[in-house]
Amino acid sequence: MANCTACTEYLCSDKGLVMPFVNEYTWPKEARATIYFLGLLWSFMGVLIIGDIFMQGVEAITGKTQAVKVPDTESETGYTVVDIKIWNGTVANLTLMALGSSAPEIYLSIIEVVFDDFKAGALGPGTIFGSAAFNLMCITGVCILSISSGETKRIKKFKVFLVTGVFSLVAYLWLLIILVAITPDYIDVWEAVVTFLFFPLMVLVAYMVDKEFFGKGSVQDSGLEMGEEQNLLEKQKADRQIIQEVLRRLHNKNDVKDKDIALLTAKLMEENKEHSRGWYRINAIRSLTGGSKLTPHMNERTEELLRTLVACDEMGSQVSLTELSQGGEKAIIEFTAPSTSILECDKRVKIGIARHGNIKRRVRYRVETFDGTAVATEDYIEFKQSLVFEPGETMNYIEIDIVDDDIWEEDEVFFAKISIDPAEPGVVGRRAITQIIVLNDDIRDTIRFPKPAFVFKESVGTALVPVEREGGCKGKVIVKYETKDLVAVKGRDYCIDPKQEIVFEKGEVSKMIEICIYDDMEFEKDENFEVRLTGVEGNCEMDKRKTRCVVTIVNDDEFKGFVARVTDLTNANLDSLRMSYTSWGKQFQDAMNVNGGDVENATFIDYILHFFTFGWKVIFSLVPPASILGGWLCFICALISIGVITAIIGDLANIFGCLVDLKPEVTAITFVALGTNLPDIFASRAAATLERSADNAVGKVNGSIAVNVFFGLGVSWTIAAIYWAAQGKNFEVQSGSLVFSVIVYSICAVITLGLLIIRRFTGIFGNAELGGPTGPKMACGLFLIFLWFFYVLLSSLQSYEYISGI
């Protein structure tokens, strides 16, 4: 027994560089395999945590900006100051960003060589190849499938994509040349150095293409319609417009708090931004580890506000019909009224759909109902149909059947929604959703104002004062109204329709009194006037308590103060979504608390993930935050930490594979490749669904693949080749399984890149890399995922010699 405990050579004890840490001679094989597998999974979580911190450092470095004055005719000074990033986006993505997402694979290759007597291993190259296959084939397939049917996303920087695609194929072609043709089964120093030098060459060529050194491409290919400064200026104005539009629609609602509007505004602004690849990766990591998210959480109040913005046109839209119809090129299709009532006994409701703008072309659109308090089949018959506006047609009508039963019920509502395929020559207008109210049969119509007071800013143009109709809404009703000056004077501050009446058609329950507001561009106190309902024609009566309302015109300076308050709150919300922490204290606080301390919005899954990653979070909270020394200290410390944990992962993977009889090559292309690239699939999917282009989803994959080979293998092979050359020997690299894997991957990569190019230039796929019609989209996405399985299967079979090597 004493001799057994002293044994140091036992099953798989020689497979690790630093592990096992204790003598495991007496441990059952199954128990050891289980422990190493769980250790491998936990170590992958550690890579996620330190990867988050590493990417924060990268973002801090590459996100540095300088202030630039951009000409702006709308500004009083004649210019506006915008912040422009110092780092070129393409260079950042191919250097620090690529290093951030590929650090474990690169480290694994270098550590395996350096700590194994400078001998070539199978785990490092296998992980690089497996990661390349997973990213290029599987993740691209998932991104194609993630886009809604009919929607498409194109790569903006297509020329850069082609350059990195060519270099990613050249990387594997170069490996074949040196391993098979030039120096079979060994690598010379010059071959290793050339492998590494391809890396800066790729960065240089991609940068030159991005800056159009070889000639300006088309707008379609480059995605650039203006200078970078002007582009940033437009984005800055778009952010201001989002805030102003939200406030314009919601500031009249007395029950809405500033903080709720600010949270909704932050949500809309965050969705409107173009984020970096690093942003998506950090957000994916935090979602997988129960950390603080980079997107605002919508509570019930803000969700209701969002539905109000989408479904309600109470205050009218500042967006003109010309803007909606993309300069008049497309038709605008919308419901004629935001709400319609119907008595249950009428059994059928008729809803009008209007077309504006370009009416010369045929437009197909779809209308479908969805439940509110009314339930399909129980209260109404579900309506889902595709309809057509023929050339010249401006009105369509749909009829929805109402279920008339003998059971007494409260008034119930359901909704109808218009949707249009992006390929059609039409867009949905401001009233994309209409509400249908099913009324109790015995209720009589009443006309009233919904509120006693309304507030509009002086520059609103047209104030829309709502009038409501309640009851059976069976026939046509004409409502007369008049105004009475208080402080505001008719003709000087406002004017009304000479007819002074609004008309409710059968079933319509809401109409707007349109009042033109004059903006005199002078500072004035608030002005107001009164609107009165004076009479009705039809089978209804006025609610005598609600026949008057006061309209207040707020000076823009006052409104700007309201905007400033909400803007400050919005900026505070956006500041809480920063990728990096401003201090060690904040970093440690976030590490200790689930969801970064936002316990109210933490889910059960967040608690579970936080529990399993808590140890890593606390350990890595000691890494300096990215706010120190411009992010460089965080970058270096995180890089060292990744190296340490990668060494542990290499040992865990090798010993686990040995215990379960998995070849190192198979362990590398499956467990290790998947574990180190798990955040990428979530990050790419999020980028595919949220971004306007496909660049962050699939456009930057080729660069990472090439960097893995040029930097990962180039550095490790250069070190080993120099070491052996100093001893007068060759650095041996067995080409058998390695060459086979390279050939299989290269074939699959050519097919994948070819398919993406075909999709971009073929109408059947929507002329885009991602999305498109349902059938072709599903076929392409599933095919690429199958292609990844095919690569893994062939490489595994060859490792076990079921397929002969080359």
Coordinates of C-alpha atoms in Angstrom, one line a residue, residues 137-681:
M137 CA -19.8 27.8 -40.5
C138 CA -21.9 27.3 -37.4
I139 CA -22.1 30.9 -36.2
T140 CA -22.7 32.2 -39.8
G141 CA -25.5 29.7 -40.1
V142 CA -27.1 30.8 -36.9
C143 CA -26.9 34.4 -37.9
I144 CA -28.6 33.7 -41.2
L145 CA -31.4 32.0 -39.4
S146 CA -31.8 34.7 -36.7
I147 CA -33.1 37.4 -39.1
S148 CA -36.8 37.7 -39.4
S149 CA -38.3 36.3 -42.6
G150 CA -38.2 38.9 -45.4
E151 CA -35.7 41.1 -43.6
T152 CA -32.1 41.2 -44.8
K153 CA -28.8 42.5 -43.5
R154 CA -25.8 43.3 -45.8
I155 CA -22.1 43.7 -45.0
K156 CA -21.3 47.4 -45.4
K157 CA -17.5 47.1 -45.6
F158 CA -17.7 44.4 -48.2
K159 CA -14.2 45.1 -49.7
V160 CA -12.6 44.6 -46.3
F161 CA -14.6 41.4 -45.9
L162 CA -13.2 40.2 -49.2
V163 CA -9.6 41.1 -48.2
T164 CA -9.9 39.3 -44.8
G165 CA -11.6 36.4 -46.5
V166 CA -8.8 36.0 -49.0
F167 CA -6.2 36.2 -46.2
S168 CA -8.1 33.6 -44.1
L169 CA -7.9 31.2 -47.1
V170 CA -4.3 32.1 -47.8
A171 CA -3.4 31.3 -44.2
Y172 CA -4.5 27.6 -44.7
L173 CA -3.1 27.4 -48.2
W174 CA 0.3 28.6 -46.8
L175 CA 0.1 25.9 -44.1
L176 CA -0.4 23.3 -46.9
I177 CA 2.5 24.6 -48.9
I178 CA 5.1 24.6 -46.0
L179 CA 3.9 21.3 -44.5
V180 CA 3.6 19.3 -47.7
A181 CA 5.5 21.0 -50.5
I182 CA 8.5 22.9 -49.1
T183 CA 9.6 21.2 -45.9
P184 CA 7.4 18.1 -45.2
D185 CA 7.1 17.3 -41.5
Y186 CA 9.2 20.2 -40.2
I187 CA 9.2 24.0 -40.1
D188 CA 12.2 26.2 -40.9
V189 CA 12.7 29.5 -39.1
W190 CA 12.0 31.5 -42.2
E191 CA 8.7 29.7 -42.8
A192 CA 7.6 30.4 -39.3
V193 CA 8.6 34.1 -39.5
V194 CA 6.8 34.5 -42.9
T195 CA 3.7 32.9 -41.3
F196 CA 3.7 35.6 -38.6
L197 CA 4.5 38.4 -41.1
F198 CA 1.3 37.7 -43.0
F199 CA -0.5 39.2 -39.9
P200 CA 0.8 42.8 -40.3
L201 CA 0.5 42.5 -44.1
M202 CA -3.2 41.6 -43.8
V203 CA -3.8 44.5 -41.4
L204 CA -2.0 46.9 -43.8
V205 CA -3.9 45.8 -46.9
A206 CA -7.3 45.8 -45.1
Y207 CA -6.6 49.3 -43.8
M208 CA -5.6 50.6 -47.2
V209 CA -8.8 49.1 -48.7
D210 CA -10.9 50.6 -45.9
K211 CA -9.4 54.0 -46.6
E212 CA -9.9 53.5 -50.3
F213 CA -6.3 53.8 -51.3
F214 CA -7.0 51.7 -54.3
G215 CA -9.9 53.8 -55.6
K216 CA -13.3 54.7 -54.2
G217 CA -15.9 52.0 -54.4
S218 CA -19.6 52.3 -54.8
V219 CA -21.7 53.5 -51.9
Q220 CA -23.4 50.1 -51.9
D221 CA -20.2 48.3 -51.3
S222 CA -18.5 50.7 -48.9
G223 CA -21.6 51.7 -46.9
L224 CA -20.3 55.3 -46.8
E225 CA -22.4 58.1 -48.1
M226 CA -20.6 60.9 -46.4
G227 CA -17.4 61.7 -44.5
E228 CA -16.9 60.1 -41.1
E229 CA -17.3 63.5 -39.4
Q230 CA -20.6 64.2 -41.1
N231 CA -21.8 60.7 -40.4
L232 CA -21.1 61.1 -36.7
L233 CA -22.9 64.5 -36.8
E234 CA -26.0 62.9 -38.3
K235 CA -25.9 60.2 -35.6
Q236 CA -25.6 62.8 -32.9
K237 CA -28.6 64.7 -34.3
A238 CA -30.5 61.4 -34.5
D239 CA -30.0 60.8 -30.7
R240 CA -31.4 64.3 -30.0
Q241 CA -34.4 63.7 -32.3
I242 CA -35.1 60.4 -30.4
I243 CA -35.3 62.3 -27.1
Q244 CA -37.4 65.1 -28.5
E245 CA -39.8 62.8 -30.3
V246 CA -40.3 60.7 -27.2
L247 CA -40.9 63.8 -25.0
R248 CA -43.2 65.4 -27.5
R249 CA -45.4 62.3 -27.5
L250 CA -45.4 61.6 -23.8
H251 CA -44.9 64.9 -21.9
N252 CA -48.7 65.6 -21.9
K253 CA -49.4 62.4 -20.0
N254 CA -49.8 63.4 -16.4
D255 CA -49.3 59.9 -15.0
V256 CA -45.8 59.5 -16.6
K257 CA -42.7 60.2 -14.6
D258 CA -39.5 61.8 -16.0
K259 CA -37.5 58.7 -14.9
D260 CA -39.7 56.4 -16.9
I261 CA -39.5 58.5 -20.0
A262 CA -35.7 58.7 -19.5
L263 CA -35.5 54.9 -19.2
L264 CA -37.5 54.4 -22.4
T265 CA -35.4 57.1 -24.2
A266 CA -32.2 55.3 -23.1
K267 CA -33.5 52.0 -24.5
L268 CA -34.4 53.6 -27.8
M269 CA -31.0 55.4 -28.1
E270 CA -29.1 52.2 -27.2
E271 CA -30.9 50.3 -29.9
N272 CA -30.2 53.1 -32.4
K273 CA -26.5 53.0 -31.8
E274 CA -24.0 51.1 -33.9
H275 CA -22.0 49.0 -31.4
S276 CA -18.6 47.5 -31.7
R277 CA -17.9 43.7 -31.8
G278 CA -16.4 44.1 -28.4
W279 CA -19.7 45.5 -27.0
Y280 CA -21.7 42.5 -28.2
R281 CA -19.1 40.1 -26.8
I282 CA -19.0 41.7 -23.4
N283 CA -22.8 41.8 -23.3
A284 CA -23.0 38.1 -24.3
I285 CA -20.4 37.2 -21.6
R286 CA -22.3 39.0 -18.9
S287 CA -25.6 37.3 -19.9
L288 CA -23.8 34.0 -19.5
T289 CA -22.3 34.8 -16.1
G290 CA -25.1 36.7 -14.4
G291 CA -23.3 40.1 -14.7
S292 CA -24.6 43.6 -15.3
K293 CA -26.1 43.9 -18.8
L294 CA -25.3 46.6 -21.3
T295 CA -28.9 47.2 -22.4
P296 CA -31.5 48.9 -20.2
H297 CA -34.1 46.7 -18.5
M298 CA -37.7 47.7 -19.4
N299 CA -40.0 47.6 -16.4
E300 CA -43.8 47.3 -16.8
R301 CA -44.3 51.1 -16.9
T302 CA -41.7 51.6 -19.7
E303 CA -43.1 48.6 -21.6
E304 CA -46.5 50.3 -21.5
L305 CA -44.9 53.6 -22.7
L306 CA -43.3 51.8 -25.6
R307 CA -46.6 50.3 -26.6
T308 CA -48.1 53.8 -26.4
L309 CA -45.5 55.1 -28.8
V310 CA -46.1 52.2 -31.2
A311 CA -49.9 51.8 -31.1
C312 CA -51.1 55.3 -30.2
D313 CA -51.1 58.4 -32.4
E314 CA -52.6 60.6 -29.8
M315 CA -50.2 63.5 -30.2
G316 CA -49.5 63.0 -33.9
S317 CA -46.1 62.3 -35.3
Q318 CA -43.3 64.8 -36.1
V319 CA -42.1 62.5 -38.9
S320 CA -43.5 63.8 -42.2
L321 CA -45.2 61.6 -44.8
T322 CA -42.2 62.3 -47.1
E323 CA -39.8 60.9 -44.5
L324 CA -41.9 57.9 -43.8
S325 CA -42.2 57.1 -47.5
Q326 CA -38.5 57.5 -48.1
G327 CA -38.7 60.6 -50.1
G328 CA -42.0 59.7 -51.7
E329 CA -40.7 56.6 -53.4
K330 CA -42.9 54.3 -51.4
A331 CA -46.6 54.2 -50.4
I332 CA -47.7 54.7 -46.8
I333 CA -50.3 52.2 -45.6
E334 CA -52.1 52.7 -42.3
F335 CA -55.4 52.3 -40.5
T336 CA -57.9 55.3 -40.9
A337 CA -58.5 55.4 -37.2
P338 CA -56.5 54.4 -34.1
S339 CA -59.6 52.8 -32.5
T340 CA -62.9 51.4 -33.5
S341 CA -65.9 50.2 -31.5
I342 CA -68.5 47.6 -32.4
L343 CA -71.6 46.3 -30.6
E344 CA -71.4 42.5 -30.0
C345 CA -74.8 42.1 -31.6
D346 CA -73.6 43.7 -34.8
K347 CA -71.4 40.6 -35.4
R348 CA -69.0 42.2 -37.8
V349 CA -66.7 45.2 -37.7
K350 CA -65.5 47.1 -40.8
I351 CA -62.1 48.7 -40.6
G352 CA -60.7 51.2 -43.1
I353 CA -57.1 51.0 -44.4
A354 CA -55.7 54.0 -46.3
R355 CA -52.8 54.5 -48.7
H356 CA -50.9 57.7 -49.1
G357 CA -47.8 58.8 -51.0
N358 CA -46.9 56.8 -54.1
I359 CA -50.1 55.1 -55.2
K360 CA -48.9 54.1 -58.7
R361 CA -47.5 50.7 -57.8
R362 CA -49.0 47.5 -56.6
V363 CA -48.4 46.9 -52.9
R364 CA -49.0 43.7 -51.0
Y365 CA -49.4 43.9 -47.2
R366 CA -50.6 41.8 -44.4
V367 CA -53.2 42.4 -41.6
E368 CA -53.5 40.1 -38.6
T369 CA -55.2 40.4 -35.3
F370 CA -53.9 39.7 -31.8
D371 CA -55.6 39.4 -28.5
G372 CA -56.1 42.0 -25.8
T373 CA -58.8 41.3 -23.3
A374 CA -60.8 39.7 -26.1
V375 CA -59.7 36.2 -27.1
A376 CA -59.7 34.9 -30.6
T377 CA -62.4 32.2 -31.3
E378 CA -64.2 33.1 -28.0
D379 CA -64.9 36.8 -28.7
Y380 CA -63.9 37.3 -32.3
I381 CA -62.7 35.3 -35.3
E382 CA -59.0 35.6 -35.9
F383 CA -58.0 37.5 -39.0
K384 CA -54.8 36.8 -40.9
Q385 CA -54.7 37.7 -44.5
S386 CA -52.4 39.2 -47.2
L387 CA -54.1 42.1 -49.0
V388 CA -53.2 44.1 -52.0
F389 CA -53.5 47.8 -53.0
E390 CA -53.7 47.8 -56.8
P391 CA -52.3 50.8 -58.7
G392 CA -54.4 53.9 -58.0
E393 CA -56.3 52.4 -55.0
T394 CA -56.3 54.6 -51.9
M395 CA -58.7 52.7 -49.6
N396 CA -59.2 49.1 -48.6
Y397 CA -61.6 47.7 -46.0
I398 CA -61.4 44.5 -43.9
E399 CA -64.3 42.9 -42.0
I400 CA -63.7 40.9 -38.8
D401 CA -66.4 38.7 -37.4
I402 CA -67.5 39.2 -33.8
V403 CA -68.7 36.2 -31.7
D404 CA -72.2 37.1 -30.3
D405 CA -73.0 35.1 -27.2
D406 CA -75.6 35.4 -24.4
I407 CA -73.0 35.7 -21.6
W408 CA -72.8 39.2 -20.0
E409 CA -69.2 40.5 -20.2
E410 CA -67.3 43.8 -19.7
D411 CA -66.2 45.7 -22.8
E412 CA -63.3 43.9 -24.4
V413 CA -60.6 44.9 -26.8
F414 CA -58.4 43.3 -29.4
F415 CA -56.0 44.7 -32.0
A416 CA -55.2 44.5 -35.7
K417 CA -51.7 45.1 -37.1
I418 CA -50.4 46.0 -40.5
S419 CA -47.0 44.6 -41.7
I420 CA -45.3 45.0 -45.0
D421 CA -42.4 42.9 -46.5
P422 CA -39.3 45.2 -46.9
A423 CA -39.1 44.2 -50.5
E424 CA -42.5 45.7 -51.2
P425 CA -42.8 49.3 -52.5
G426 CA -44.6 50.4 -49.3
V427 CA -44.1 51.2 -45.6
V428 CA -46.3 51.1 -42.6
G429 CA -47.6 54.6 -41.5
R430 CA -48.1 56.0 -38.1
R431 CA -51.2 54.0 -37.4
A432 CA -49.8 50.6 -37.8
I433 CA -52.0 49.2 -35.0
T434 CA -55.7 49.8 -34.4
Q435 CA -57.8 48.9 -31.4
I436 CA -61.2 47.2 -31.7
I437 CA -63.5 47.5 -28.8
V438 CA -66.4 45.1 -28.4
L439 CA -69.1 46.9 -26.5
N440 CA -72.0 45.9 -24.3
D441 CA -75.2 46.2 -26.4
D442 CA -77.0 48.5 -24.0
I443 CA -74.6 51.3 -23.7
R444 CA -75.5 54.7 -25.3
D445 CA -73.0 57.0 -27.1
T446 CA -71.4 59.9 -25.3
I447 CA -69.0 62.5 -26.6
R448 CA -66.3 64.0 -24.4
F449 CA -62.7 65.2 -23.9
P450 CA -60.6 62.5 -22.3
K451 CA -58.7 65.1 -20.2
P452 CA -59.4 68.7 -18.9
A453 CA -56.1 70.1 -20.1
F454 CA -53.4 69.5 -22.9
V455 CA -50.0 71.0 -23.3
F456 CA -48.1 71.6 -26.5
K457 CA -44.8 73.3 -27.3
E458 CA -45.0 76.4 -29.4
S459 CA -43.1 74.8 -32.4
V460 CA -45.4 71.7 -32.5
G461 CA -47.0 73.0 -35.8
T462 CA -50.3 71.3 -35.3
A463 CA -51.8 70.5 -31.9
L464 CA -54.1 67.4 -32.0
V465 CA -56.7 67.5 -29.3
P466 CA -58.5 64.1 -28.8
V467 CA -62.2 63.7 -28.6
E468 CA -63.6 60.4 -27.4
R469 CA -66.9 58.6 -28.3
E470 CA -68.2 55.9 -25.9
G471 CA -71.2 53.6 -26.4
G472 CA -72.6 51.6 -29.3
C473 CA -71.0 53.8 -31.9
K474 CA -73.6 52.6 -34.4
G475 CA -74.0 55.5 -36.7
K476 CA -72.4 58.7 -38.0
V477 CA -72.0 61.5 -35.5
I478 CA -71.0 65.2 -36.2
V479 CA -69.5 67.1 -33.3
K480 CA -69.4 70.9 -33.3
Y481 CA -66.8 72.8 -31.3
E482 CA -65.4 76.4 -30.8
T483 CA -62.5 78.0 -29.0
K484 CA -62.4 80.8 -26.5
D485 CA -59.3 83.0 -26.0
L486 CA -57.8 83.2 -22.6
V487 CA -54.1 84.4 -22.9
A488 CA -53.6 83.1 -26.4
V489 CA -55.4 85.0 -29.2
K490 CA -57.0 83.3 -32.1
G491 CA -55.5 84.5 -35.4
R492 CA -52.2 85.5 -33.6
D493 CA -51.2 82.4 -31.6
Y494 CA -53.4 79.8 -33.2
C495 CA -56.1 79.1 -35.8
I496 CA -58.8 76.4 -36.3
D497 CA -60.7 74.7 -39.2
P498 CA -63.4 77.1 -40.4
K499 CA -65.9 74.3 -40.3
Q500 CA -65.4 73.8 -36.6
E501 CA -66.6 70.2 -36.6
I502 CA -65.3 66.7 -36.6
V503 CA -67.0 63.6 -38.0
F504 CA -67.2 60.1 -36.4
E505 CA -68.1 57.4 -38.8
K506 CA -69.8 54.2 -37.7
G507 CA -67.6 52.4 -35.2
E508 CA -65.0 55.1 -34.8
V509 CA -64.3 56.0 -31.2
S510 CA -61.5 58.6 -31.3
K511 CA -61.0 61.7 -33.4
M512 CA -58.6 64.7 -33.3
I513 CA -59.4 68.4 -33.4
E514 CA -56.5 69.9 -35.4
I515 CA -55.4 73.3 -34.2
C516 CA -52.6 75.2 -36.0
I517 CA -50.1 76.7 -33.6
Y518 CA -48.1 79.8 -34.7
D519 CA -44.5 79.9 -33.5
D520 CA -43.4 83.6 -33.3
M521 CA -39.8 82.7 -32.3
E522 CA -40.0 85.1 -29.3
F523 CA -39.7 84.4 -25.6
E524 CA -43.1 84.5 -24.0
K525 CA -44.9 83.2 -21.0
D526 CA -47.2 80.2 -21.4
E527 CA -50.3 81.0 -23.4
N528 CA -53.6 79.2 -23.3
F529 CA -57.1 79.0 -24.8
E530 CA -60.2 77.0 -24.2
V531 CA -61.8 74.4 -26.6
R532 CA -65.6 73.7 -26.1
L533 CA -67.8 71.1 -27.5
T534 CA -71.0 73.0 -28.5
G535 CA -73.3 70.4 -30.0
V536 CA -73.7 67.0 -31.7
E537 CA -75.7 65.6 -34.6
G538 CA -76.6 61.9 -34.4
N539 CA -77.8 59.4 -31.9
C540 CA -75.6 60.5 -29.0
E541 CA -75.1 63.1 -26.3
M542 CA -72.3 65.1 -24.7
D543 CA -70.8 64.3 -21.3
K544 CA -71.6 67.6 -19.7
R545 CA -68.8 67.3 -17.3
K546 CA -66.2 67.0 -20.0
T547 CA -67.2 69.4 -22.8
R548 CA -64.4 71.8 -22.1
C549 CA -60.6 71.6 -22.1
V550 CA -57.8 74.1 -21.8
V551 CA -54.9 74.0 -24.3
T552 CA -51.6 75.5 -23.1
I553 CA -48.9 76.6 -25.5
V554 CA -45.5 76.1 -23.7
N555 CA -42.6 78.4 -24.8
D556 CA -39.8 76.3 -26.3
D557 CA -37.4 77.5 -23.6
E558 CA -39.6 75.9 -21.0
F559 CA -39.9 72.8 -23.1
K560 CA -36.1 72.7 -23.5
G561 CA -35.8 72.8 -19.7
F562 CA -38.0 69.7 -19.6
V563 CA -35.9 68.1 -22.3
A564 CA -32.7 69.0 -20.4
R565 CA -34.1 67.2 -17.2
V566 CA -35.0 64.1 -19.1
T567 CA -31.7 64.2 -21.0
D568 CA -29.7 64.2 -17.8
L569 CA -31.7 61.2 -16.5
T570 CA -31.2 59.5 -19.9
N571 CA -27.5 60.1 -19.8
A572 CA -27.4 58.7 -16.3
N573 CA -29.1 55.5 -17.5
L574 CA -26.7 55.3 -20.4
D575 CA -23.8 55.9 -18.0
S576 CA -24.8 52.9 -16.0
L577 CA -24.5 50.8 -19.1
R578 CA -20.8 51.5 -19.5
M579 CA -18.7 48.5 -20.5
S580 CA -15.8 49.4 -18.2
Y581 CA -15.8 50.3 -14.5
T582 CA -14.5 53.6 -13.3
S583 CA -12.9 52.3 -10.1
W584 CA -11.8 49.2 -8.3
G585 CA -14.6 49.7 -5.8
K586 CA -17.3 49.7 -8.5
Q587 CA -15.6 46.7 -10.1
F588 CA -15.5 44.7 -6.8
Q589 CA -19.1 45.7 -6.0
D590 CA -20.3 44.4 -9.4
A591 CA -18.4 41.2 -8.8
M592 CA -20.0 40.6 -5.5
N593 CA -23.6 41.2 -6.6
V594 CA -25.8 39.4 -9.1
N595 CA -26.7 41.3 -12.2
G596 CA -24.2 44.0 -11.1
G597 CA -26.3 45.0 -8.1
D598 CA -29.6 45.4 -10.1
V599 CA -31.3 42.7 -8.0
E600 CA -34.8 43.9 -9.0
N601 CA -34.3 42.9 -12.6
A602 CA -32.2 39.8 -11.9
T603 CA -33.7 36.5 -13.1
F604 CA -33.4 33.0 -11.5
I605 CA -30.9 32.1 -14.2
D606 CA -28.8 35.1 -13.3
Y607 CA -28.6 33.9 -9.7
I608 CA -27.5 30.4 -10.8
L609 CA -24.9 31.7 -13.2
H610 CA -23.6 34.2 -10.6
F611 CA -23.3 31.4 -8.0
F612 CA -21.1 29.3 -10.3
T613 CA -18.9 32.2 -11.5
F614 CA -18.7 34.1 -8.1
G615 CA -15.2 32.8 -7.3
W616 CA -13.8 33.9 -10.7
K617 CA -15.5 37.3 -10.4
V618 CA -14.0 38.0 -7.1
I619 CA -10.5 36.9 -8.1
F620 CA -10.5 38.9 -11.4
S621 CA -11.9 42.0 -9.7
L622 CA -8.3 42.5 -8.6
V623 CA -7.4 43.3 -12.2
P624 CA -7.0 47.1 -12.6
P625 CA -10.1 48.7 -14.1
A626 CA -10.0 49.9 -17.7
S627 CA -10.2 53.6 -16.5
I628 CA -6.6 53.5 -15.3
L629 CA -3.8 54.5 -17.7
G630 CA -6.1 54.5 -20.7
G631 CA -6.9 50.8 -20.4
W632 CA -3.4 49.5 -21.0
L633 CA -2.8 48.3 -17.5
C634 CA -6.1 46.4 -17.6
F635 CA -5.2 45.0 -21.0
I636 CA -1.7 43.7 -19.8
C637 CA -2.9 42.2 -16.5
A638 CA -5.9 40.5 -18.1
L639 CA -3.7 39.2 -20.9
I640 CA -1.4 37.6 -18.3
S641 CA -4.4 36.2 -16.4
I642 CA -5.8 34.6 -19.6
G643 CA -2.4 33.0 -20.1
V644 CA -2.5 31.4 -16.7
I645 CA -6.0 30.1 -17.0
T646 CA -5.4 28.9 -20.6
A647 CA -2.5 26.8 -19.3
I648 CA -4.9 25.2 -16.8
I649 CA -7.5 24.6 -19.5
G650 CA -4.8 22.9 -21.7
D651 CA -3.9 20.5 -18.9
L652 CA -7.6 19.8 -18.0
A653 CA -8.4 19.1 -21.6
N654 CA -5.5 16.8 -22.2
I655 CA -6.0 14.8 -19.1
F656 CA -9.8 14.6 -19.5
G657 CA -9.4 13.5 -23.2
C658 CA -6.9 10.8 -22.1
L659 CA -9.2 9.5 -19.4
V660 CA -12.2 9.1 -21.8
D661 CA -10.0 8.0 -24.7
L662 CA -10.4 11.1 -26.8
K663 CA -7.6 12.0 -29.1
P664 CA -6.1 15.5 -28.4
E665 CA -7.2 16.6 -31.9
V666 CA -10.8 15.7 -31.2
T667 CA -10.8 17.3 -27.7
A668 CA -9.5 20.5 -29.3
I669 CA -12.0 20.8 -32.2
T670 CA -15.0 20.0 -29.9
F671 CA -14.7 20.7 -26.2
V672 CA -12.0 23.4 -26.2
A673 CA -13.1 25.1 -29.4
L674 CA -16.7 25.3 -28.2
G675 CA -15.8 26.3 -24.7
T676 CA -13.6 29.2 -25.7
N677 CA -16.0 30.5 -28.4
L678 CA -19.3 30.2 -26.6
P679 CA -19.8 34.0 -26.2
D680 CA -19.2 34.5 -29.9
I681 CA -22.4 32.7 -30.9

